[in-house]
Structure formats: C-alpha cells, structure tokens
PDB file of C-alpha atoms in Angstrom:
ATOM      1  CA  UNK A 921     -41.671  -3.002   3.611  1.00 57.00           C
ATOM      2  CA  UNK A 922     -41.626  -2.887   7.245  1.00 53.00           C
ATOM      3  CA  UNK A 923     -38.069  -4.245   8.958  1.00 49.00           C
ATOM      4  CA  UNK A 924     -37.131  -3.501  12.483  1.00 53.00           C
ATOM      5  CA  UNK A 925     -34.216  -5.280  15.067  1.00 48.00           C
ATOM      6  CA  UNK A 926     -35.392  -5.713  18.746  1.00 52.00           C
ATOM      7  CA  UNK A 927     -32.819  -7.401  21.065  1.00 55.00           C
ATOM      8  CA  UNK A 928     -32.614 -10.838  20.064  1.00 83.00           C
ATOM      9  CA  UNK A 929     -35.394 -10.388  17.355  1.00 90.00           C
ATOM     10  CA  UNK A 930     -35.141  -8.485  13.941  1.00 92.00           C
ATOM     11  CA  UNK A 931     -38.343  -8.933  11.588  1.00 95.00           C
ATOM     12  CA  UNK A 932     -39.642  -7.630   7.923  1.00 96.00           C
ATOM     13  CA  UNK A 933     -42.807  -7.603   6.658  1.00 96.00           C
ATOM     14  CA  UNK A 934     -44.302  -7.251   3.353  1.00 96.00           C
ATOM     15  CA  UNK A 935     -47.801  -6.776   1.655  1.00 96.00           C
ATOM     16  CA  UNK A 936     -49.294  -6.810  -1.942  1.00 95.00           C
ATOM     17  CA  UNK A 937     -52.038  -6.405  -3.437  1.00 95.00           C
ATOM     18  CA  UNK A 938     -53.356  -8.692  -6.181  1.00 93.00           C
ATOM     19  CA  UNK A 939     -53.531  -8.444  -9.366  1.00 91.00           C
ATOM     20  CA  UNK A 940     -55.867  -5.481 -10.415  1.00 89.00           C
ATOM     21  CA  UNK A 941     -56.472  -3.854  -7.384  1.00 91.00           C
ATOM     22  CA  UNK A 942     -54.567  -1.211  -5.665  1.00 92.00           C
ATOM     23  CA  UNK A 943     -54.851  -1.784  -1.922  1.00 95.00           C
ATOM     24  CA  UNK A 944     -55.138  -4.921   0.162  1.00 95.00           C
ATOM     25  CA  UNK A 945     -57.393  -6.871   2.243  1.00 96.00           C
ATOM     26  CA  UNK A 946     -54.424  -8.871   3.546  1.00 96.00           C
ATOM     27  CA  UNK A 947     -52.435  -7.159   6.823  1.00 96.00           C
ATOM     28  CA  UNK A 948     -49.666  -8.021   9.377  1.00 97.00           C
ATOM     29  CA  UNK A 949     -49.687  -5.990  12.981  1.00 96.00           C
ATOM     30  CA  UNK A 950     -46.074  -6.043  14.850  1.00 95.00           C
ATOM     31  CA  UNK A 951     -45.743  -4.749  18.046  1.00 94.00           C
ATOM     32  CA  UNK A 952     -42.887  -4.580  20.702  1.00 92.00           C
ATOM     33  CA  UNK A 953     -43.401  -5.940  23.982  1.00 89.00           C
ATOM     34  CA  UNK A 954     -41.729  -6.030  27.239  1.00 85.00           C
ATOM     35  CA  UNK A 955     -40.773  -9.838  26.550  1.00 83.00           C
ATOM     36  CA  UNK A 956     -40.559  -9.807  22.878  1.00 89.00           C
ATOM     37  CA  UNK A 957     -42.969  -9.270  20.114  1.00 94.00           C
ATOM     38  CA  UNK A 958     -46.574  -9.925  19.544  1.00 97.00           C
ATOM     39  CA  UNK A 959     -47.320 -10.165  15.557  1.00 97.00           C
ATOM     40  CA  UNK A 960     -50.673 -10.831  13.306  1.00 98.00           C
ATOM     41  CA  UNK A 961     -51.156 -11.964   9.805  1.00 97.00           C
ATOM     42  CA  UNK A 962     -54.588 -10.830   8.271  1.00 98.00           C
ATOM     43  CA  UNK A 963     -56.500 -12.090   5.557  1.00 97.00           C
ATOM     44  CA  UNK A 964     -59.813 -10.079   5.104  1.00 97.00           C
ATOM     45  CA  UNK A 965     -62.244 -12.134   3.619  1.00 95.00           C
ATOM     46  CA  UNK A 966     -62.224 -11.050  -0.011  1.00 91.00           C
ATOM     47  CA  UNK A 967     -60.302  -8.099  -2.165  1.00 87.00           C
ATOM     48  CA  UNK A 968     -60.297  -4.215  -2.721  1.00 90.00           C
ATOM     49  CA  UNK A 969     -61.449  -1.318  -0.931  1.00 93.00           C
ATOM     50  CA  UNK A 970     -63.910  -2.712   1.211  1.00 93.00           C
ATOM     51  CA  UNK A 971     -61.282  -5.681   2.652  1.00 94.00           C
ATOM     52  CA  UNK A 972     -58.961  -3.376   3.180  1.00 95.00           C
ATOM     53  CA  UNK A 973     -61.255  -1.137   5.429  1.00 96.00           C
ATOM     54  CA  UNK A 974     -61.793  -3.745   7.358  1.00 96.00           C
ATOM     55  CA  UNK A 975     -57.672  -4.420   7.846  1.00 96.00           C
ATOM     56  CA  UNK A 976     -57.868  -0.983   9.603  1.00 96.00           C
ATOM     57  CA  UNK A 977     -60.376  -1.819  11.807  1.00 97.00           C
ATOM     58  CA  UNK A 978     -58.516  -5.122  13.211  1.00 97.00           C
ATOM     59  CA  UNK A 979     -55.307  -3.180  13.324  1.00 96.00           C
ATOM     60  CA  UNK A 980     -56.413  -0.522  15.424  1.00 97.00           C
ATOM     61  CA  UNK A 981     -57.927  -3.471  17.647  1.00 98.00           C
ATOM     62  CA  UNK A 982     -54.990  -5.542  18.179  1.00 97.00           C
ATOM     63  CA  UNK A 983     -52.741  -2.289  18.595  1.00 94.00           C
ATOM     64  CA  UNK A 984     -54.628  -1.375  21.195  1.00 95.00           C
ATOM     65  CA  UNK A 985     -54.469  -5.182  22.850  1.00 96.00           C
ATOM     66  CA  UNK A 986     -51.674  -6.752  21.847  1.00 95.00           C
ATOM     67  CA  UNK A 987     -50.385  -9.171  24.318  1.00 93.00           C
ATOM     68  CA  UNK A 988     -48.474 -12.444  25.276  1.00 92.00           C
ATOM     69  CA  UNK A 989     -51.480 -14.471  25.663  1.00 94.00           C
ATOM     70  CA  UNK A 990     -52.617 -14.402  22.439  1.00 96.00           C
ATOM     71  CA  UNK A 991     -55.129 -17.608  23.303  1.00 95.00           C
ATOM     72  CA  UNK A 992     -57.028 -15.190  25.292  1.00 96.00           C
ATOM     73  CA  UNK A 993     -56.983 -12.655  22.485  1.00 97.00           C
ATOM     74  CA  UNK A 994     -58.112 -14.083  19.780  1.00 97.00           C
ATOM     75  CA  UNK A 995     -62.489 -14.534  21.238  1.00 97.00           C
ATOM     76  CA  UNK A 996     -61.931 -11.148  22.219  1.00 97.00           C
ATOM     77  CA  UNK A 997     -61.076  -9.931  18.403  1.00 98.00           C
ATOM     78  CA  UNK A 998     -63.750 -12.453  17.129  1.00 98.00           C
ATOM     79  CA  UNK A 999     -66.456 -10.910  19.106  1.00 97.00           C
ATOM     80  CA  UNK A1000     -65.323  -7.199  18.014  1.00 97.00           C
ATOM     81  CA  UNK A1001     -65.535  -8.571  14.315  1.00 97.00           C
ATOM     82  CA  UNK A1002     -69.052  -9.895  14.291  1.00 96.00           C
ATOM     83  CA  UNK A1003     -71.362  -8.771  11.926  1.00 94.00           C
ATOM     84  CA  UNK A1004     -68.226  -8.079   9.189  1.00 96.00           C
ATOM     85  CA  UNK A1005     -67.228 -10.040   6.825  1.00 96.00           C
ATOM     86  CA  UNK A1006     -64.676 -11.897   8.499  1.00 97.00           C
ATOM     87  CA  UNK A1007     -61.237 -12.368   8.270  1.00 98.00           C
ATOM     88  CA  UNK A1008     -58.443 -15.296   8.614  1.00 97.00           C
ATOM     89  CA  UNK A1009     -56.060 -14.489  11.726  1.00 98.00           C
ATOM     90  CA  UNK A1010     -53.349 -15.932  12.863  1.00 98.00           C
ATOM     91  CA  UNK A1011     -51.815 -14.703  16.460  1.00 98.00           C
ATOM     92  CA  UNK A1012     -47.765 -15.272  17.435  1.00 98.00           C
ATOM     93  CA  UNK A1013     -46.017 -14.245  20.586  1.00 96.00           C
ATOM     94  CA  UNK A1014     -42.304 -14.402  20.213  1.00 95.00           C
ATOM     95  CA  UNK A1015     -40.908 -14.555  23.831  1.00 92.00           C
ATOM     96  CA  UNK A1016     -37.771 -13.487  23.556  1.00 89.00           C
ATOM     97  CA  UNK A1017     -35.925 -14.251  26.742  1.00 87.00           C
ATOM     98  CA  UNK A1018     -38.001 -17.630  27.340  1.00 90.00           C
ATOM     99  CA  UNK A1019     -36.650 -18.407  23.114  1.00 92.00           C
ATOM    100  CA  UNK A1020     -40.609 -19.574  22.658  1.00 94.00           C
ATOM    101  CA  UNK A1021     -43.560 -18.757  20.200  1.00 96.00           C
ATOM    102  CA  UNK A1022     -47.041 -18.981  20.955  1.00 97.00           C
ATOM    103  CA  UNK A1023     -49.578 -19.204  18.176  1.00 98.00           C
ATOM    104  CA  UNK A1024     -53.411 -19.400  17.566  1.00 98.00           C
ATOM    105  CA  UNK A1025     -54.674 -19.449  13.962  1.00 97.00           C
ATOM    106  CA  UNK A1026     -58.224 -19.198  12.407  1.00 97.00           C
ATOM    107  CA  UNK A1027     -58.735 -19.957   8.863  1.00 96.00           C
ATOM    108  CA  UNK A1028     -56.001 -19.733   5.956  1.00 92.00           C
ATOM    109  CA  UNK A1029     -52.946 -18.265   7.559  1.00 94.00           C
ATOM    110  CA  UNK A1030     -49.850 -20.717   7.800  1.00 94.00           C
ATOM    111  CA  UNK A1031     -46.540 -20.402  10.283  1.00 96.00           C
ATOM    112  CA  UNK A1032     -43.667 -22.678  10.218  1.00 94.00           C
ATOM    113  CA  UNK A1033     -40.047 -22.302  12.084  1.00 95.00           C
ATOM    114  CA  UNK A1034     -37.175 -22.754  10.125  1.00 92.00           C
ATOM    115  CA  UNK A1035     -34.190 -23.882  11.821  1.00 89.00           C
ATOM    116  CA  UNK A1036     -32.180 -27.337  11.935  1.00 86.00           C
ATOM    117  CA  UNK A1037     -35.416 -28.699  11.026  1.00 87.00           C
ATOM    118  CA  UNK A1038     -38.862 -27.376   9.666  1.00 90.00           C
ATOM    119  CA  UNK A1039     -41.691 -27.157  11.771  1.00 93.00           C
ATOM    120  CA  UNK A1040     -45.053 -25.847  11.079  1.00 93.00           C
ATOM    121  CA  UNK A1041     -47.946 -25.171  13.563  1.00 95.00           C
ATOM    122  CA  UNK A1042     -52.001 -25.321  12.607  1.00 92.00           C
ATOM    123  CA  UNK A1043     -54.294 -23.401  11.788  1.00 95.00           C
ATOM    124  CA  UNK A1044     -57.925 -24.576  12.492  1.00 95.00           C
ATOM    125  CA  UNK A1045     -61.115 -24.027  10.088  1.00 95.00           C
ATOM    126  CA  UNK A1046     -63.320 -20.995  10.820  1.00 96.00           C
ATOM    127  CA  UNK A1047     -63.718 -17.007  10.167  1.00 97.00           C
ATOM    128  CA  UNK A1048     -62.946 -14.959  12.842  1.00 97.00           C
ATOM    129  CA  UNK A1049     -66.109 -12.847  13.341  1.00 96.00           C
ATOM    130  CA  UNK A1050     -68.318 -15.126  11.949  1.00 95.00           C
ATOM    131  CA  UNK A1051     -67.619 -18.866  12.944  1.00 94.00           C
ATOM    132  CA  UNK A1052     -64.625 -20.420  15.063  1.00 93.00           C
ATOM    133  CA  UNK A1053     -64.517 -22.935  17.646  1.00 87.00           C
ATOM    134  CA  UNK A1054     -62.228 -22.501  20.742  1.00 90.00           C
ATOM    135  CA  UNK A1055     -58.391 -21.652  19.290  1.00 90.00           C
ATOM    136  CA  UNK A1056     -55.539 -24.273  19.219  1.00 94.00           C
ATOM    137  CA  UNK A1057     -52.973 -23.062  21.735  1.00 96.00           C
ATOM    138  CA  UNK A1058     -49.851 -24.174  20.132  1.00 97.00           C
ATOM    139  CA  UNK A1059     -45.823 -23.340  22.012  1.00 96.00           C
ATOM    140  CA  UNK A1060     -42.744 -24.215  20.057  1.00 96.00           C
ATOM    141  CA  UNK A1061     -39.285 -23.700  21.573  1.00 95.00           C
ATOM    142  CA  UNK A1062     -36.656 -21.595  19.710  1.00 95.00           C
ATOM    143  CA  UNK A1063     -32.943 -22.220  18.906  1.00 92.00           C
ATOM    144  CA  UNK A1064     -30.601 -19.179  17.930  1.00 91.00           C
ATOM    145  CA  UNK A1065     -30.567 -18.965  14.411  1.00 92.00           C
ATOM    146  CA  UNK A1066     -34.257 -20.041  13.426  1.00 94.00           C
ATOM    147  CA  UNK A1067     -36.678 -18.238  11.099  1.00 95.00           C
ATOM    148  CA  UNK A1068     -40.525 -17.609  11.841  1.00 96.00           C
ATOM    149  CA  UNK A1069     -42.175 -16.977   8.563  1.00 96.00           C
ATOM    150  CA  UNK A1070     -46.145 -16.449   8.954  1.00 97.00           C
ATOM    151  CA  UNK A1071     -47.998 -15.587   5.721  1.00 96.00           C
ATOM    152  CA  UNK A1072     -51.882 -15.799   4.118  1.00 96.00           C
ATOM    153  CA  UNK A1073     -53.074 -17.724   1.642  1.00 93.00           C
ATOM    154  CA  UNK A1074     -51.955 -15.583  -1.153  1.00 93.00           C
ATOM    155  CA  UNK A1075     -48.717 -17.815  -0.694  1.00 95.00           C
ATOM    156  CA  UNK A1076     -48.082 -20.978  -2.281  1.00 90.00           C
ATOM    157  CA  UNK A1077     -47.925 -23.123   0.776  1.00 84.00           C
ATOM    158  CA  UNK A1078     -46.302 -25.749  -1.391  1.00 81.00           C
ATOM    159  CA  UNK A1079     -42.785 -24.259  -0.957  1.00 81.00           C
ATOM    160  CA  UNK A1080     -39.775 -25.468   1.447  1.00 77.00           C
ATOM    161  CA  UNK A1081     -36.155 -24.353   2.157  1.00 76.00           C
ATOM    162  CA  UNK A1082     -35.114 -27.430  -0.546  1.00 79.00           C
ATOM    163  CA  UNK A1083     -36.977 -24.564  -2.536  1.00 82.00           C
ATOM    164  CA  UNK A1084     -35.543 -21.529  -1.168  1.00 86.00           C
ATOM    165  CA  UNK A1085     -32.527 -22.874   0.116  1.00 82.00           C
ATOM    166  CA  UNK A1086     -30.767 -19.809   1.203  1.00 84.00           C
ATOM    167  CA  UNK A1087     -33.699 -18.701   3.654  1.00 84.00           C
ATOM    168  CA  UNK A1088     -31.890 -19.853   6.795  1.00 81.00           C
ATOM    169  CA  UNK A1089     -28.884 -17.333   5.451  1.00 84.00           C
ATOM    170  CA  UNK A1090     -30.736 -14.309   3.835  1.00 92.00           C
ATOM    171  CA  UNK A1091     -32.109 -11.278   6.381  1.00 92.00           C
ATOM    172  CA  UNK A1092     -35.633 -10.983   6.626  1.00 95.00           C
ATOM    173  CA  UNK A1093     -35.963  -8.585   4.676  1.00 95.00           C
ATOM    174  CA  UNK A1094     -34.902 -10.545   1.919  1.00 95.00           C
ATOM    175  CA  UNK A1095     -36.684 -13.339   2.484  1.00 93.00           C
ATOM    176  CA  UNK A1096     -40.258 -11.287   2.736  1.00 95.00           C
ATOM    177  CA  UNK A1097     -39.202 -10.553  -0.528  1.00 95.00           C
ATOM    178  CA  UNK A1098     -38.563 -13.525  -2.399  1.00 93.00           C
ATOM    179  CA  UNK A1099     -40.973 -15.572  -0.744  1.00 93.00           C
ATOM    180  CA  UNK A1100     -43.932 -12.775  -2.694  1.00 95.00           C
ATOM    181  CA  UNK A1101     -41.690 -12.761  -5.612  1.00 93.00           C
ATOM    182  CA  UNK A1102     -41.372 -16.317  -6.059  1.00 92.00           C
ATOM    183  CA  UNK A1103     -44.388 -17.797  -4.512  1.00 93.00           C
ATOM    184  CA  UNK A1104     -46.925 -15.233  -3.998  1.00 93.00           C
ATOM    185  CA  UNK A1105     -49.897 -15.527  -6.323  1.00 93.00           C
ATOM    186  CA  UNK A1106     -50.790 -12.848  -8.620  1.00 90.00           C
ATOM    187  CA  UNK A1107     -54.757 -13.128  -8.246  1.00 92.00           C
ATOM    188  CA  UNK A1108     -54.717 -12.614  -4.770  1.00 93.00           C
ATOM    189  CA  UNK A1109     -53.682 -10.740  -1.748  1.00 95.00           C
ATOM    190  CA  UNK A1110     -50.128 -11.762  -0.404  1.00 96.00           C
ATOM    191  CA  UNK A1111     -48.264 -10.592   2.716  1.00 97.00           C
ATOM    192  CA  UNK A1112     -45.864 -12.262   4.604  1.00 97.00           C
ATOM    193  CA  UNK A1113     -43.851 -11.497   7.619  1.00 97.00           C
ATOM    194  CA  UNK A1114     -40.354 -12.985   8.420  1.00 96.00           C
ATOM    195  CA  UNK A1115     -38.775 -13.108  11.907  1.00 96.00           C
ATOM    196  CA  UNK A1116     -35.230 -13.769  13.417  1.00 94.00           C
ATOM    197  CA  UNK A1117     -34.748 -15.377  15.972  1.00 92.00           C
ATOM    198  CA  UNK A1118     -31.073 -14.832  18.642  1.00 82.00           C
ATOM    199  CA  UNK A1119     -28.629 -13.853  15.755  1.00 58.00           C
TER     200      UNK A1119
END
C-alpha cells in the first residue's frame, strides 16, 4: 500500500497479484509535480514473472518522464515498448491549482470521478507497444471533495457508489482496499489507485 497527502491531493494505491502467482504484471506510477500529480495504471499483457519485468521497465520510463501533458506522453512510451508484449496504460494529470484531470487511456484500464455525480472517461482499444491509434485527450473539471479512482481490468467494472456507498466518505486508503477486496477478481492481476481531491 502506497498513501501519500500533497497539498490539496492525498492518494493510495494498491496492487495484487492473482490467484497463484506471487508478483504482478499489473502497476500504478505516482509522481509529484510542480502543479499536482502525474499517475499511471499498468496492465502488462498477461501474468507472472515475465509481466511483471516488464512493469519495471515502464516504471522506470515514466519516472523518468512524467509530465502534465500526458497526450504527448503516451506515443513516446508506445514507441519505447515496441517489440514487448504490450501493456494497457492509462495516463492522469491531476492539476491541482487549475482543480482539472487530464487523461489518455489505451486498452483495459478504467477512471471515473466520484463526486456529486459519477463521471467516467474512455479508454480506447489498442496495446501500447504494439497497436494504438492517436490517444483520446480527455479534461474533466474538479470540485472539492471528489474521488479519482483509476484501476485495470482485474476490477469488476460493474460496481458504483449505490455499491460502495461510503466511497465519497472513506480515505483512500480505504477505499483502495475495499474496492480489491470486494471487487477485485481472484484470477487476475488487480491494482487500483484512489485520489482526493481539495479536502
């Protein structure tokens, strides 16, 4: 469990592996910026050893370039992952002082906003480092208050807050937690990363 406050933002993370297998091919990558916080969710294609190899190999990348503009980043970290096996990425900037996210997603990764109302953003088909058409540059303004959850595939993506009702209330942390617990699946790699936004 990773959980960390940053001015207006304060953000958890968690990882497992699936059933079986002792590491992960799944990842998340948080970084402080001067403006906020650039964050990744990872889903190698795959399980095991050899996924997760390739997790360190696209965290050391978007370490190294994490940025705002995370339309421009994403053909840059497709290029570096050609000839691999691939992996599902989605890319969010959280702007603090402007209250905005900015997302680009390849593949199965899902992000929605939980606030006074849900909101999700899109993901389009592809495999970074194998085949993607040009990213969906997507902006969603942020009121005080609202929750960022981005997580792979190994979560149900059939779940709401009529589901989890208390996620608006609960601390990141806890909400990393009982979104694996309750809605991760057991036969494949899960992470998910919860942020907070203003309170």
């Amino acid at each position: 469990m990773d959980m960390t406050a940053i001015g207006k933002l304060s953000h958890a993370s968690l990882l497992r592996p699936c059933l079986g297998e002792t590491v992960s091919g799944d990842a998340v990558v948080v970084r402080a910026l001067d403006d906020g916080l650039f964050v990744a969710i990872v889903d190698v294609l795959g399980h095991g050893p050899e996924a997760h190899e390739l997790t360190h190999i696209i965290d050391a990348f978007l370490e190294r370039h994490a940025t705002l503009d995370v339309a421009a980043l994403m053909p840059r970290l497709h290029k570096h992952l050609q000839g691999t096996r691939g992996a599902a990425v989605g890319l969010c900037a959280v702007n603090a002082e402007k209250g905005r996210i900015d997302y680009v997603g390849i593949g199965n990764t899902s992000i929605r906003c939980i606030g006074e109302s849900e909101t999700r953003l899109v993901s389009k088909d592809g495999i970074v480092g194998q085949n993607m058409r040009t990213p969906l540059h997507q902006s969603l303004k942020l009121q005080s208050g609202d929750l960022i959850l981005l997580y792979t595939d190994g979560v149900s993506d059939r779940f709401s807050s009529v589901d989890y009702p208390s996620v608006r209330s609960h601390s990141p942390e806890l909400v990393v937690r009982a979104i694996l617990d309750r809605f991760g699946k057991s036969h494949d790699d899960s992470a998910c990363i919860a942020i907070r936004y203003g309170e």
